[in-house]
Amino acid sequence: MGAAKTYRLTKYDRLLKEIGDVRQDAITYLNENHNKIWSRSKFGTTSKWDYITNNISETFNSWIGALRYQPVLDLLDAIREKIMKRFDKKRRVVKNWNGSLVPIAKNYLNSISKNLGEYEVCRSSNTQAEVKCKGRRWEVSLDERKCSCRVWQVKGLPCVHVAAFIAFIRDDWEKYVDPYFSIEKYKEAYALELAPMPSKDQWMEKDGEKIYPPIIRRPAGRPKKNRIKPSDESKRRHKCPRCGKFGHREKTCKNPASQDLDPNETSTSK
């Protein structure tokens, strides 16, 4: 996961070398079966997004829910309706936003603006500087919109090193955010209005060749339905409402009741 999440190619190569020192056939397997782009260090700088996932189809299946078990025609019609409702909701939500940036960009800038005092800025000019922290150093160029950590180029949002330089020269943060994160671009993304459709009983019937579903042999075993969770995803833990400890239920609790807990406190489980 470290090799997948790093933005720098040098760190990616170092981490893969560490994996190869432990087990070389793991590197061979990656090269033969996963030779596409799966690391942020190899992401391009056009899309301005750094999102990685173990399987994008799992996110889509979670979104459509039980609809994926419907016949193909009903499934497509339901997806069309969900997209139509989603686009309309996005257009209504954006009317309540203020400023020029979308909320996710504002929240990100607010989060990285904290503890900037830990970084030392060594200016080379009005647009170039070296940013140092805890014995490490990064090169920042505001004109070229580049930082040696590559977060800014890939993500489209200033990294903490760029934020330290911007705060040092007291410049406007929004100037250095990619236009993709502007409210105007957000409106353009959801500007398409999907036309409503009548139900199937109102559709016109046409003569033609009837298409039958393919003959598929069902594989052995029960089909998997649950999402495959990534290794770094935090797990929700159940808290016993009786003793306040984790790892067991109230019915099987053998610990004495805690005096510090509120009797009206509910469990943290679903």
Tab-separated table of C-alpha atoms in Angstrom:
chain	number	residue	atom	x	y	z
A	1	MET	CA	0.000	0.000	0.000
A	2	GLY	CA	2.920	2.312	0.617
A	3	ALA	CA	4.111	1.832	-2.969
A	4	ALA	CA	0.571	2.448	-4.230
A	5	LYS	CA	0.039	5.638	-2.225
A	6	THR	CA	3.359	7.400	-2.720
A	7	TYR	CA	3.525	10.238	-5.246
A	8	ARG	CA	7.297	10.066	-5.812
A	9	LEU	CA	8.839	7.573	-8.207
A	10	THR	CA	12.037	7.367	-6.144
A	11	LYS	CA	10.110	6.196	-3.072
A	12	TYR	CA	8.092	3.782	-5.220
A	13	ASP	CA	11.276	2.173	-6.544
A	14	ARG	CA	12.727	1.959	-3.027
A	15	LEU	CA	9.632	0.270	-1.622
A	16	LEU	CA	9.494	-2.215	-4.477
A	17	LYS	CA	13.156	-3.022	-3.878
A	18	GLU	CA	12.360	-3.727	-0.215
A	19	ILE	CA	9.571	-6.064	-1.319
A	20	GLY	CA	11.922	-7.746	-3.801
A	21	ASP	CA	14.556	-8.287	-1.119
A	22	VAL	CA	12.008	-10.270	0.895
A	23	ARG	CA	10.345	-12.076	-1.991
A	24	GLN	CA	11.453	-11.581	-5.589
A	25	ASP	CA	8.609	-13.627	-7.085
A	26	ALA	CA	6.179	-10.989	-5.728
A	27	ILE	CA	7.784	-8.404	-8.017
A	28	THR	CA	7.632	-10.857	-10.918
A	29	TYR	CA	3.948	-11.412	-10.242
A	30	LEU	CA	3.275	-7.648	-10.191
A	31	ASN	CA	5.117	-7.101	-13.459
A	32	GLU	CA	3.295	-9.958	-15.209
A	33	ASN	CA	-0.235	-9.451	-13.863
A	34	HIS	CA	-0.453	-5.812	-12.747
A	35	ASN	CA	1.613	-3.857	-15.238
A	36	LYS	CA	-0.935	-1.027	-15.517
A	37	ILE	CA	-0.863	2.172	-13.479
A	38	TRP	CA	-1.686	1.297	-9.863
A	39	SER	CA	0.623	3.716	-8.047
A	40	ARG	CA	0.183	7.455	-7.589
A	41	SER	CA	3.829	7.883	-8.508
A	42	LYS	CA	2.888	7.012	-12.111
A	43	PHE	CA	-0.352	8.988	-12.289
A	44	GLY	CA	-0.573	11.673	-14.947
A	45	THR	CA	-1.081	15.348	-14.176
A	46	THR	CA	-4.142	15.996	-16.380
A	47	SER	CA	-7.098	14.603	-14.434
A	48	LYS	CA	-5.995	16.214	-11.115
A	49	TRP	CA	-7.138	13.389	-8.856
A	50	ASP	CA	-5.247	10.920	-6.715
A	51	TYR	CA	-8.000	8.507	-5.739
A	52	ILE	CA	-7.026	4.839	-5.596
A	53	THR	CA	-9.320	1.915	-4.873
A	54	ASN	CA	-9.039	-1.849	-4.698
A	55	ASN	CA	-11.936	-2.253	-7.124
A	56	ILE	CA	-14.063	0.511	-8.630
A	57	SER	CA	-16.788	-1.991	-9.539
A	58	GLU	CA	-17.426	-2.603	-5.828
A	59	THR	CA	-18.260	1.070	-5.356
A	60	PHE	CA	-20.659	0.914	-8.299
A	61	ASN	CA	-22.314	-2.273	-7.010
A	62	SER	CA	-22.806	-0.642	-3.613
A	63	TRP	CA	-24.399	2.365	-5.306
A	64	ILE	CA	-26.964	0.343	-7.294
A	65	GLY	CA	-27.554	-2.078	-4.397
A	66	ALA	CA	-30.062	-4.876	-5.019
A	67	LEU	CA	-30.825	-3.509	-8.498
A	68	ARG	CA	-27.874	-5.459	-9.913
A	69	TYR	CA	-29.937	-8.669	-9.592
A	70	GLN	CA	-32.679	-7.307	-11.886
A	71	PRO	CA	-32.983	-8.149	-15.605
A	72	VAL	CA	-30.728	-6.091	-17.859
A	73	LEU	CA	-33.459	-3.800	-19.185
A	74	ASP	CA	-34.830	-3.052	-15.728
A	75	LEU	CA	-31.284	-2.547	-14.440
A	76	LEU	CA	-30.438	-0.005	-17.141
A	77	ASP	CA	-33.687	1.881	-16.592
A	78	ALA	CA	-33.047	2.019	-12.832
A	79	ILE	CA	-29.478	3.285	-13.375
A	80	ARG	CA	-30.810	5.963	-15.739
A	81	GLU	CA	-33.268	7.086	-13.067
A	82	LYS	CA	-30.576	7.174	-10.354
A	83	ILE	CA	-28.305	9.286	-12.580
A	84	MET	CA	-31.173	11.643	-13.423
A	85	LYS	CA	-31.968	12.150	-9.715
A	86	ARG	CA	-28.295	12.518	-8.800
A	87	PHE	CA	-27.638	15.205	-11.404
A	88	ASP	CA	-30.725	17.138	-10.298
A	89	LYS	CA	-29.642	16.909	-6.646
A	90	LYS	CA	-26.152	18.203	-7.482
A	91	ARG	CA	-27.583	21.183	-9.362
A	92	ARG	CA	-29.780	22.060	-6.377
A	93	VAL	CA	-27.006	21.635	-3.806
A	94	VAL	CA	-24.539	23.893	-5.618
A	95	LYS	CA	-26.967	26.823	-5.335
A	96	ASN	CA	-26.249	26.999	-1.598
A	97	TRP	CA	-22.454	27.194	-1.983
A	98	ASN	CA	-20.560	30.443	-1.579
A	99	GLY	CA	-17.213	31.568	-2.936
A	100	SER	CA	-15.403	30.149	-5.944
A	101	LEU	CA	-14.190	26.724	-4.685
A	102	VAL	CA	-16.136	23.556	-3.951
A	103	PRO	CA	-16.405	22.609	-0.243
A	104	ILE	CA	-14.005	19.653	-0.515
A	105	ALA	CA	-11.266	22.012	-1.719
A	106	LYS	CA	-12.000	24.540	1.035
A	107	ASN	CA	-11.893	21.859	3.731
A	108	TYR	CA	-8.626	20.517	2.374
A	109	LEU	CA	-6.996	23.953	2.383
A	110	ASN	CA	-8.183	24.557	5.933
A	111	SER	CA	-6.732	21.227	7.099
A	112	ILE	CA	-3.259	21.742	5.614
A	113	SER	CA	-3.067	25.356	6.821
A	114	LYS	CA	-2.584	24.129	10.398
A	115	ASN	CA	0.891	23.700	11.913
A	116	LEU	CA	2.629	25.446	9.024
A	117	GLY	CA	5.044	26.901	11.564
A	118	GLU	CA	6.957	23.611	11.496
A	119	TYR	CA	8.113	24.376	7.951
A	120	GLU	CA	11.020	26.677	7.120
A	121	VAL	CA	10.807	28.568	3.828
A	122	CYS	CA	14.037	29.563	2.045
A	123	ARG	CA	13.127	31.874	-0.823
A	124	SER	CA	14.985	31.854	-4.093
A	125	SER	CA	12.649	34.410	-5.709
A	126	ASN	CA	9.041	35.532	-5.497
A	127	THR	CA	7.881	32.268	-7.069
A	128	GLN	CA	10.561	29.720	-6.103
A	129	ALA	CA	11.683	28.433	-2.730
A	130	GLU	CA	13.007	25.523	-0.725
A	131	VAL	CA	10.750	24.277	2.072
A	132	LYS	CA	12.404	22.351	4.900
A	133	CYS	CA	11.003	20.310	7.773
A	134	LYS	CA	12.608	17.724	10.081
A	135	GLY	CA	15.754	17.344	7.996
A	136	ARG	CA	13.951	16.991	4.668
A	137	ARG	CA	13.659	19.513	1.849
A	138	TRP	CA	11.294	20.114	-1.080
A	139	GLU	CA	11.540	22.360	-4.129
A	140	VAL	CA	8.513	24.571	-4.846
A	141	SER	CA	7.834	26.589	-8.003
A	142	LEU	CA	4.629	28.623	-8.024
A	143	ASP	CA	4.948	29.678	-11.667
A	144	GLU	CA	5.260	26.096	-12.896
A	145	ARG	CA	2.802	24.810	-10.286
A	146	LYS	CA	5.239	22.145	-9.185
A	147	CYS	CA	6.527	20.690	-5.946
A	148	SER	CA	9.124	17.944	-5.748
A	149	CYS	CA	6.698	15.826	-3.682
A	150	ARG	CA	4.378	15.708	-6.798
A	151	VAL	CA	1.209	16.036	-4.718
A	152	TRP	CA	0.305	19.392	-6.263
A	153	GLN	CA	0.820	18.175	-9.848
A	154	VAL	CA	-1.236	15.020	-9.403
A	155	LYS	CA	-3.934	16.271	-7.052
A	156	GLY	CA	-4.489	19.776	-8.384
A	157	LEU	CA	-4.584	21.148	-4.817
A	158	PRO	CA	-1.560	22.761	-3.116
A	159	CYS	CA	0.444	20.415	-0.911
A	160	VAL	CA	1.567	21.428	2.565
A	161	HIS	CA	4.933	22.611	1.219
A	162	VAL	CA	3.242	24.922	-1.288
A	163	ALA	CA	0.888	26.073	1.475
A	164	ALA	CA	3.856	27.022	3.646
A	165	PHE	CA	5.354	29.089	0.808
A	166	ILE	CA	2.013	30.789	0.025
A	167	ALA	CA	1.520	31.667	3.690
A	168	PHE	CA	5.090	32.979	3.857
A	169	ILE	CA	4.556	35.436	0.969
A	170	ARG	CA	0.968	36.146	2.118
A	171	ASP	CA	-0.587	35.362	-1.249
A	172	ASP	CA	-4.117	34.224	-2.133
A	173	TRP	CA	-4.590	30.452	-1.767
A	174	GLU	CA	-7.332	30.142	-4.381
A	175	LYS	CA	-4.986	31.292	-7.144
A	176	TYR	CA	-3.079	28.021	-6.853
A	177	VAL	CA	-6.042	25.626	-6.889
A	178	ASP	CA	-6.745	23.908	-10.205
A	179	PRO	CA	-9.895	25.166	-12.018
A	180	TYR	CA	-11.358	21.653	-11.804
A	181	PHE	CA	-12.165	22.413	-8.149
A	182	SER	CA	-14.095	25.592	-8.927
A	183	ILE	CA	-17.849	25.864	-8.535
A	184	GLU	CA	-18.192	26.848	-12.181
A	185	LYS	CA	-16.581	23.587	-13.313
A	186	TYR	CA	-18.803	21.687	-10.892
A	187	LYS	CA	-21.872	23.261	-12.488
A	188	GLU	CA	-20.615	22.319	-15.957
A	189	ALA	CA	-20.105	18.709	-14.870
A	190	TYR	CA	-23.767	18.344	-13.849
A	191	ALA	CA	-25.338	20.677	-16.408
A	192	LEU	CA	-26.749	17.814	-18.501
A	193	GLU	CA	-30.470	17.280	-17.891
A	194	LEU	CA	-31.683	13.728	-18.470
A	195	ALA	CA	-35.154	13.621	-19.985
A	196	PRO	CA	-37.852	11.691	-18.072
A	197	MET	CA	-39.268	8.504	-19.606
A	198	PRO	CA	-42.619	6.690	-19.338
A	199	SER	CA	-42.872	3.143	-17.957
A	200	LYS	CA	-42.492	0.040	-20.135
A	201	ASP	CA	-46.222	-0.448	-20.578
A	202	GLN	CA	-46.268	2.777	-22.613
A	203	TRP	CA	-43.399	1.852	-24.930
A	204	MET	CA	-44.052	1.144	-28.621
A	205	GLU	CA	-43.714	-2.489	-29.685
A	206	LYS	CA	-41.645	-3.321	-32.765
A	207	ASP	CA	-41.257	-6.588	-34.628
A	208	GLY	CA	-37.774	-8.006	-34.897
A	209	GLU	CA	-35.456	-10.794	-33.921
A	210	LYS	CA	-35.783	-11.798	-30.289
A	211	ILE	CA	-32.549	-11.782	-28.307
A	212	TYR	CA	-32.119	-14.458	-25.655
A	213	PRO	CA	-29.671	-14.319	-22.729
A	214	PRO	CA	-26.443	-16.308	-23.083
A	215	ILE	CA	-26.163	-19.767	-21.562
A	216	ILE	CA	-23.866	-19.392	-18.560
A	217	ARG	CA	-22.693	-22.192	-16.327
A	218	ARG	CA	-22.856	-21.146	-12.727
A	219	PRO	CA	-19.520	-21.616	-10.896
A	220	ALA	CA	-19.306	-23.805	-7.813
A	221	GLY	CA	-19.792	-22.267	-4.390
A	222	ARG	CA	-21.846	-19.394	-3.092
A	223	PRO	CA	-21.327	-16.156	-5.059
A	224	LYS	CA	-19.626	-13.378	-3.135
A	225	LYS	CA	-21.730	-10.307	-2.382
A	226	ASN	CA	-19.788	-8.457	0.291
A	227	ARG	CA	-17.313	-5.740	-0.643
A	228	ILE	CA	-13.614	-6.594	-0.393
A	229	LYS	CA	-12.192	-4.165	2.164
A	230	PRO	CA	-8.690	-2.669	1.647
A	231	SER	CA	-5.970	-3.464	4.130
A	232	ASP	CA	-5.793	0.069	5.549
A	233	GLU	CA	-9.542	0.541	6.096
A	234	SER	CA	-10.428	1.080	9.735
A	235	LYS	CA	-12.712	-1.516	11.288
A	236	ARG	CA	-15.737	-0.557	13.344
A	237	ARG	CA	-15.518	-2.019	16.856
A	238	HIS	CA	-18.473	-2.872	19.076
A	239	LYS	CA	-18.441	-1.322	22.534
A	240	CYS	CA	-20.141	-3.205	25.342
A	241	PRO	CA	-22.748	-0.897	26.934
A	242	ARG	CA	-22.351	-2.740	30.265
A	243	CYS	CA	-18.624	-2.468	30.995
A	244	GLY	CA	-17.510	-0.028	28.303
A	245	LYS	CA	-14.893	-2.374	26.821
A	246	PHE	CA	-14.536	-3.647	23.272
A	247	GLY	CA	-14.572	-7.142	21.778
A	248	HIS	CA	-17.747	-8.707	23.190
A	249	ARG	CA	-21.507	-8.280	23.513
A	250	GLU	CA	-23.560	-7.246	26.535
A	251	LYS	CA	-25.230	-10.668	26.772
A	252	THR	CA	-21.881	-12.450	27.104
A	253	CYS	CA	-20.216	-9.790	29.254
A	254	LYS	CA	-18.604	-11.194	32.401
A	255	ASN	CA	-17.009	-7.928	33.539
A	256	PRO	CA	-18.472	-5.827	36.345
A	257	ALA	CA	-20.679	-2.952	35.262
A	258	SER	CA	-18.800	0.300	34.886
A	259	GLN	CA	-19.887	3.134	37.147
A	260	ASP	CA	-18.636	5.804	34.752
A	261	LEU	CA	-20.979	4.953	31.895
A	262	ASP	CA	-24.217	6.772	31.333
A	263	PRO	CA	-27.098	4.266	31.573
A	264	ASN	CA	-28.691	5.986	28.583
A	265	GLU	CA	-25.554	5.555	26.459
A	266	THR	CA	-26.182	3.438	23.383
A	267	SER	CA	-23.871	0.941	21.726
A	268	THR	CA	-21.533	2.047	18.950
A	269	SER	CA	-22.482	-0.910	16.750
A	270	LYS	CA	-25.011	-0.704	13.978
